[in-house]
Amino acid sequence: MTTPPPPAAAPQPVSPSDEKTWSILSHVGGIILNWVGPLIVFLIYKDRSPVIRQHSVAALNFQLTILIGYIIGWILTVIFIGVLVVLAASVLSIIFGIMGALAANEGRAYKYPIAIPFVK
């Protein structure tokens, strides 16, 4: 007869300074790594901190929305307007990502003005 494995340890809580750092990195990671940065933060910290979860979900949803903009832009390059769409998506990603990082640094929640809620 085998014994059942021990229960998984509860996730360790995150210190307030780490909470702020990872919240900021979820937004900045979106600027640098597109949707991959916020996804990594979300997967690692989603159960450890509601603050980090909120910031990483917001950044991930925004970056996925921007990804759709990039795809549409690249498709529309056939009629030349796509270059403007890709450029606009890039600029919006940088501006709103910085605004999200600044809000996280101040300890405020940030809601991106244009984001489809893919992840809840």
PDB file of C-alpha atoms in Angstrom:
ATOM      1  CA  MET A   1       0.000   0.000   0.000  1.00  0.00           C
ATOM      2  CA  THR A   2       1.445   3.351  -0.969  1.00  0.00           C
ATOM      3  CA  THR A   3       0.979   6.508   0.976  1.00  0.00           C
ATOM      4  CA  PRO A   4      -0.488   9.504  -0.774  1.00  0.00           C
ATOM      5  CA  PRO A   5       1.887  12.340  -1.547  1.00  0.00           C
ATOM      6  CA  PRO A   6       1.948  15.174   0.947  1.00  0.00           C
ATOM      7  CA  PRO A   7      -0.249  18.157   0.115  1.00  0.00           C
ATOM      8  CA  ALA A   8       1.363  20.925  -1.881  1.00  0.00           C
ATOM      9  CA  ALA A   9       2.714  23.775   0.153  1.00  0.00           C
ATOM     10  CA  ALA A  10       0.725  26.976   0.089  1.00  0.00           C
ATOM     11  CA  PRO A  11       2.240  29.688  -2.110  1.00  0.00           C
ATOM     12  CA  GLN A  12       4.560  31.988  -0.255  1.00  0.00           C
ATOM     13  CA  PRO A  13       3.277  35.543   0.133  1.00  0.00           C
ATOM     14  CA  VAL A  14       5.141  38.311  -1.642  1.00  0.00           C
ATOM     15  CA  SER A  15       6.719  41.200   0.246  1.00  0.00           C
ATOM     16  CA  PRO A  16       5.361  44.687  -0.512  1.00  0.00           C
ATOM     17  CA  SER A  17       8.587  45.746  -2.232  1.00  0.00           C
ATOM     18  CA  ASP A  18       8.607  42.619  -4.420  1.00  0.00           C
ATOM     19  CA  GLU A  19       4.930  43.161  -5.120  1.00  0.00           C
ATOM     20  CA  LYS A  20       5.677  46.633  -6.439  1.00  0.00           C
ATOM     21  CA  THR A  21       8.680  45.436  -8.448  1.00  0.00           C
ATOM     22  CA  TRP A  22       6.829  42.586 -10.160  1.00  0.00           C
ATOM     23  CA  SER A  23       3.804  44.782 -10.815  1.00  0.00           C
ATOM     24  CA  ILE A  24       6.058  47.299 -12.576  1.00  0.00           C
ATOM     25  CA  LEU A  25       7.852  44.512 -14.463  1.00  0.00           C
ATOM     26  CA  SER A  26       4.575  43.127 -15.759  1.00  0.00           C
ATOM     27  CA  HIS A  27       3.940  46.445 -17.550  1.00  0.00           C
ATOM     28  CA  VAL A  28       7.538  47.048 -18.662  1.00  0.00           C
ATOM     29  CA  GLY A  29       7.810  43.416 -19.730  1.00  0.00           C
ATOM     30  CA  GLY A  30       4.945  44.087 -22.089  1.00  0.00           C
ATOM     31  CA  ILE A  31       6.903  46.867 -23.758  1.00  0.00           C
ATOM     32  CA  ILE A  32      10.019  44.727 -24.136  1.00  0.00           C
ATOM     33  CA  LEU A  33       8.656  41.199 -24.655  1.00  0.00           C
ATOM     34  CA  ASN A  34       5.108  41.955 -25.840  1.00  0.00           C
ATOM     35  CA  TRP A  35       2.593  39.498 -24.362  1.00  0.00           C
ATOM     36  CA  VAL A  36       5.249  37.055 -23.136  1.00  0.00           C
ATOM     37  CA  GLY A  37       6.499  39.340 -20.321  1.00  0.00           C
ATOM     38  CA  PRO A  38       3.152  39.816 -18.569  1.00  0.00           C
ATOM     39  CA  LEU A  39       2.282  36.142 -19.162  1.00  0.00           C
ATOM     40  CA  ILE A  40       5.409  34.989 -17.321  1.00  0.00           C
ATOM     41  CA  VAL A  41       4.687  37.313 -14.374  1.00  0.00           C
ATOM     42  CA  PHE A  42       1.055  36.170 -14.339  1.00  0.00           C
ATOM     43  CA  LEU A  43       1.908  32.454 -14.350  1.00  0.00           C
ATOM     44  CA  ILE A  44       4.490  32.793 -11.570  1.00  0.00           C
ATOM     45  CA  TYR A  45       2.659  35.195  -9.229  1.00  0.00           C
ATOM     46  CA  LYS A  46      -1.078  34.766  -9.955  1.00  0.00           C
ATOM     47  CA  ASP A  47      -1.684  32.789  -6.748  1.00  0.00           C
ATOM     48  CA  ARG A  48       0.820  34.635  -4.580  1.00  0.00           C
ATOM     49  CA  SER A  49      -0.363  38.233  -4.776  1.00  0.00           C
ATOM     50  CA  PRO A  50      -3.695  39.750  -5.825  1.00  0.00           C
ATOM     51  CA  VAL A  51      -1.934  43.037  -6.639  1.00  0.00           C
ATOM     52  CA  ILE A  52       0.558  41.412  -9.006  1.00  0.00           C
ATOM     53  CA  ARG A  53      -2.253  39.351 -10.507  1.00  0.00           C
ATOM     54  CA  GLN A  54      -4.297  42.498 -11.239  1.00  0.00           C
ATOM     55  CA  HIS A  55      -1.362  44.288 -12.881  1.00  0.00           C
ATOM     56  CA  SER A  56      -0.198  41.270 -14.881  1.00  0.00           C
ATOM     57  CA  VAL A  57      -3.734  40.497 -16.112  1.00  0.00           C
ATOM     58  CA  ALA A  58      -4.221  44.118 -17.192  1.00  0.00           C
ATOM     59  CA  ALA A  59      -0.859  44.169 -18.998  1.00  0.00           C
ATOM     60  CA  LEU A  60      -1.432  40.752 -20.582  1.00  0.00           C
ATOM     61  CA  ASN A  61      -4.886  41.671 -21.884  1.00  0.00           C
ATOM     62  CA  PHE A  62      -3.536  44.906 -23.328  1.00  0.00           C
ATOM     63  CA  GLN A  63      -0.574  43.212 -24.989  1.00  0.00           C
ATOM     64  CA  LEU A  64      -2.842  40.561 -26.506  1.00  0.00           C
ATOM     65  CA  THR A  65      -5.025  43.366 -27.875  1.00  0.00           C
ATOM     66  CA  ILE A  66      -1.925  45.064 -29.292  1.00  0.00           C
ATOM     67  CA  LEU A  67      -0.897  41.718 -30.828  1.00  0.00           C
ATOM     68  CA  ILE A  68      -4.183  41.705 -32.731  1.00  0.00           C
ATOM     69  CA  GLY A  69      -3.358  45.232 -33.904  1.00  0.00           C
ATOM     70  CA  TYR A  70       0.058  44.069 -35.108  1.00  0.00           C
ATOM     71  CA  ILE A  71      -1.452  41.142 -37.006  1.00  0.00           C
ATOM     72  CA  ILE A  72      -4.064  43.354 -38.662  1.00  0.00           C
ATOM     73  CA  GLY A  73      -1.385  45.923 -39.446  1.00  0.00           C
ATOM     74  CA  TRP A  74       0.885  43.380 -41.095  1.00  0.00           C
ATOM     75  CA  ILE A  75      -2.012  42.065 -43.150  1.00  0.00           C
ATOM     76  CA  LEU A  76      -2.905  45.619 -44.198  1.00  0.00           C
ATOM     77  CA  THR A  77       0.633  46.396 -45.351  1.00  0.00           C
ATOM     78  CA  VAL A  78      -0.591  45.108 -48.689  1.00  0.00           C
ATOM     79  CA  ILE A  79      -2.550  48.361 -49.040  1.00  0.00           C
ATOM     80  CA  PHE A  80       0.149  50.444 -47.301  1.00  0.00           C
ATOM     81  CA  ILE A  81      -2.042  51.631 -44.395  1.00  0.00           C
ATOM     82  CA  GLY A  82      -0.786  48.672 -42.356  1.00  0.00           C
ATOM     83  CA  VAL A  83       2.515  50.417 -41.682  1.00  0.00           C
ATOM     84  CA  LEU A  84       0.589  53.165 -39.887  1.00  0.00           C
ATOM     85  CA  VAL A  85      -1.407  50.600 -37.907  1.00  0.00           C
ATOM     86  CA  VAL A  86       1.761  48.796 -36.782  1.00  0.00           C
ATOM     87  CA  LEU A  87       3.411  52.104 -35.887  1.00  0.00           C
ATOM     88  CA  ALA A  88       0.352  53.228 -33.907  1.00  0.00           C
ATOM     89  CA  ALA A  89       0.204  49.905 -32.047  1.00  0.00           C
ATOM     90  CA  SER A  90       3.908  50.207 -31.172  1.00  0.00           C
ATOM     91  CA  VAL A  91       3.514  53.754 -29.864  1.00  0.00           C
ATOM     92  CA  LEU A  92       0.412  52.840 -27.840  1.00  0.00           C
ATOM     93  CA  SER A  93       2.207  49.851 -26.346  1.00  0.00           C
ATOM     94  CA  ILE A  94       5.063  52.028 -25.137  1.00  0.00           C
ATOM     95  CA  ILE A  95       2.948  54.923 -23.855  1.00  0.00           C
ATOM     96  CA  PHE A  96       0.327  52.857 -22.035  1.00  0.00           C
ATOM     97  CA  GLY A  97       2.968  50.425 -20.733  1.00  0.00           C
ATOM     98  CA  ILE A  98       4.854  53.320 -19.148  1.00  0.00           C
ATOM     99  CA  MET A  99       1.631  54.704 -17.694  1.00  0.00           C
ATOM    100  CA  GLY A 100       0.855  51.275 -16.203  1.00  0.00           C
ATOM    101  CA  ALA A 101       4.359  50.979 -14.732  1.00  0.00           C
ATOM    102  CA  LEU A 102       4.061  54.448 -13.181  1.00  0.00           C
ATOM    103  CA  ALA A 103       0.696  53.543 -11.647  1.00  0.00           C
ATOM    104  CA  ALA A 104       2.167  50.314 -10.249  1.00  0.00           C
ATOM    105  CA  ASN A 105       5.078  52.273  -8.802  1.00  0.00           C
ATOM    106  CA  GLU A 106       2.602  54.562  -7.030  1.00  0.00           C
ATOM    107  CA  GLY A 107       0.661  51.575  -5.708  1.00  0.00           C
ATOM    108  CA  ARG A 108      -2.400  52.260  -7.862  1.00  0.00           C
ATOM    109  CA  ALA A 109      -4.303  49.855 -10.062  1.00  0.00           C
ATOM    110  CA  TYR A 110      -4.148  50.655 -13.773  1.00  0.00           C
ATOM    111  CA  LYS A 111      -6.807  49.967 -16.381  1.00  0.00           C
ATOM    112  CA  TYR A 112      -5.643  50.206 -19.970  1.00  0.00           C
ATOM    113  CA  PRO A 113      -8.017  52.327 -22.066  1.00  0.00           C
ATOM    114  CA  ILE A 114      -8.069  49.799 -24.919  1.00  0.00           C
ATOM    115  CA  ALA A 115      -7.869  46.174 -23.884  1.00  0.00           C
ATOM    116  CA  ILE A 116     -10.018  43.174 -24.679  1.00  0.00           C
ATOM    117  CA  PRO A 117     -10.480  41.118 -21.490  1.00  0.00           C
ATOM    118  CA  PHE A 118      -9.089  37.753 -22.620  1.00  0.00           C
ATOM    119  CA  VAL A 119      -7.777  36.767 -19.167  1.00  0.00           C
ATOM    120  CA  LYS A 120      -9.814  37.365 -16.033  1.00  0.00           C
TER     121      LYS A 120
END
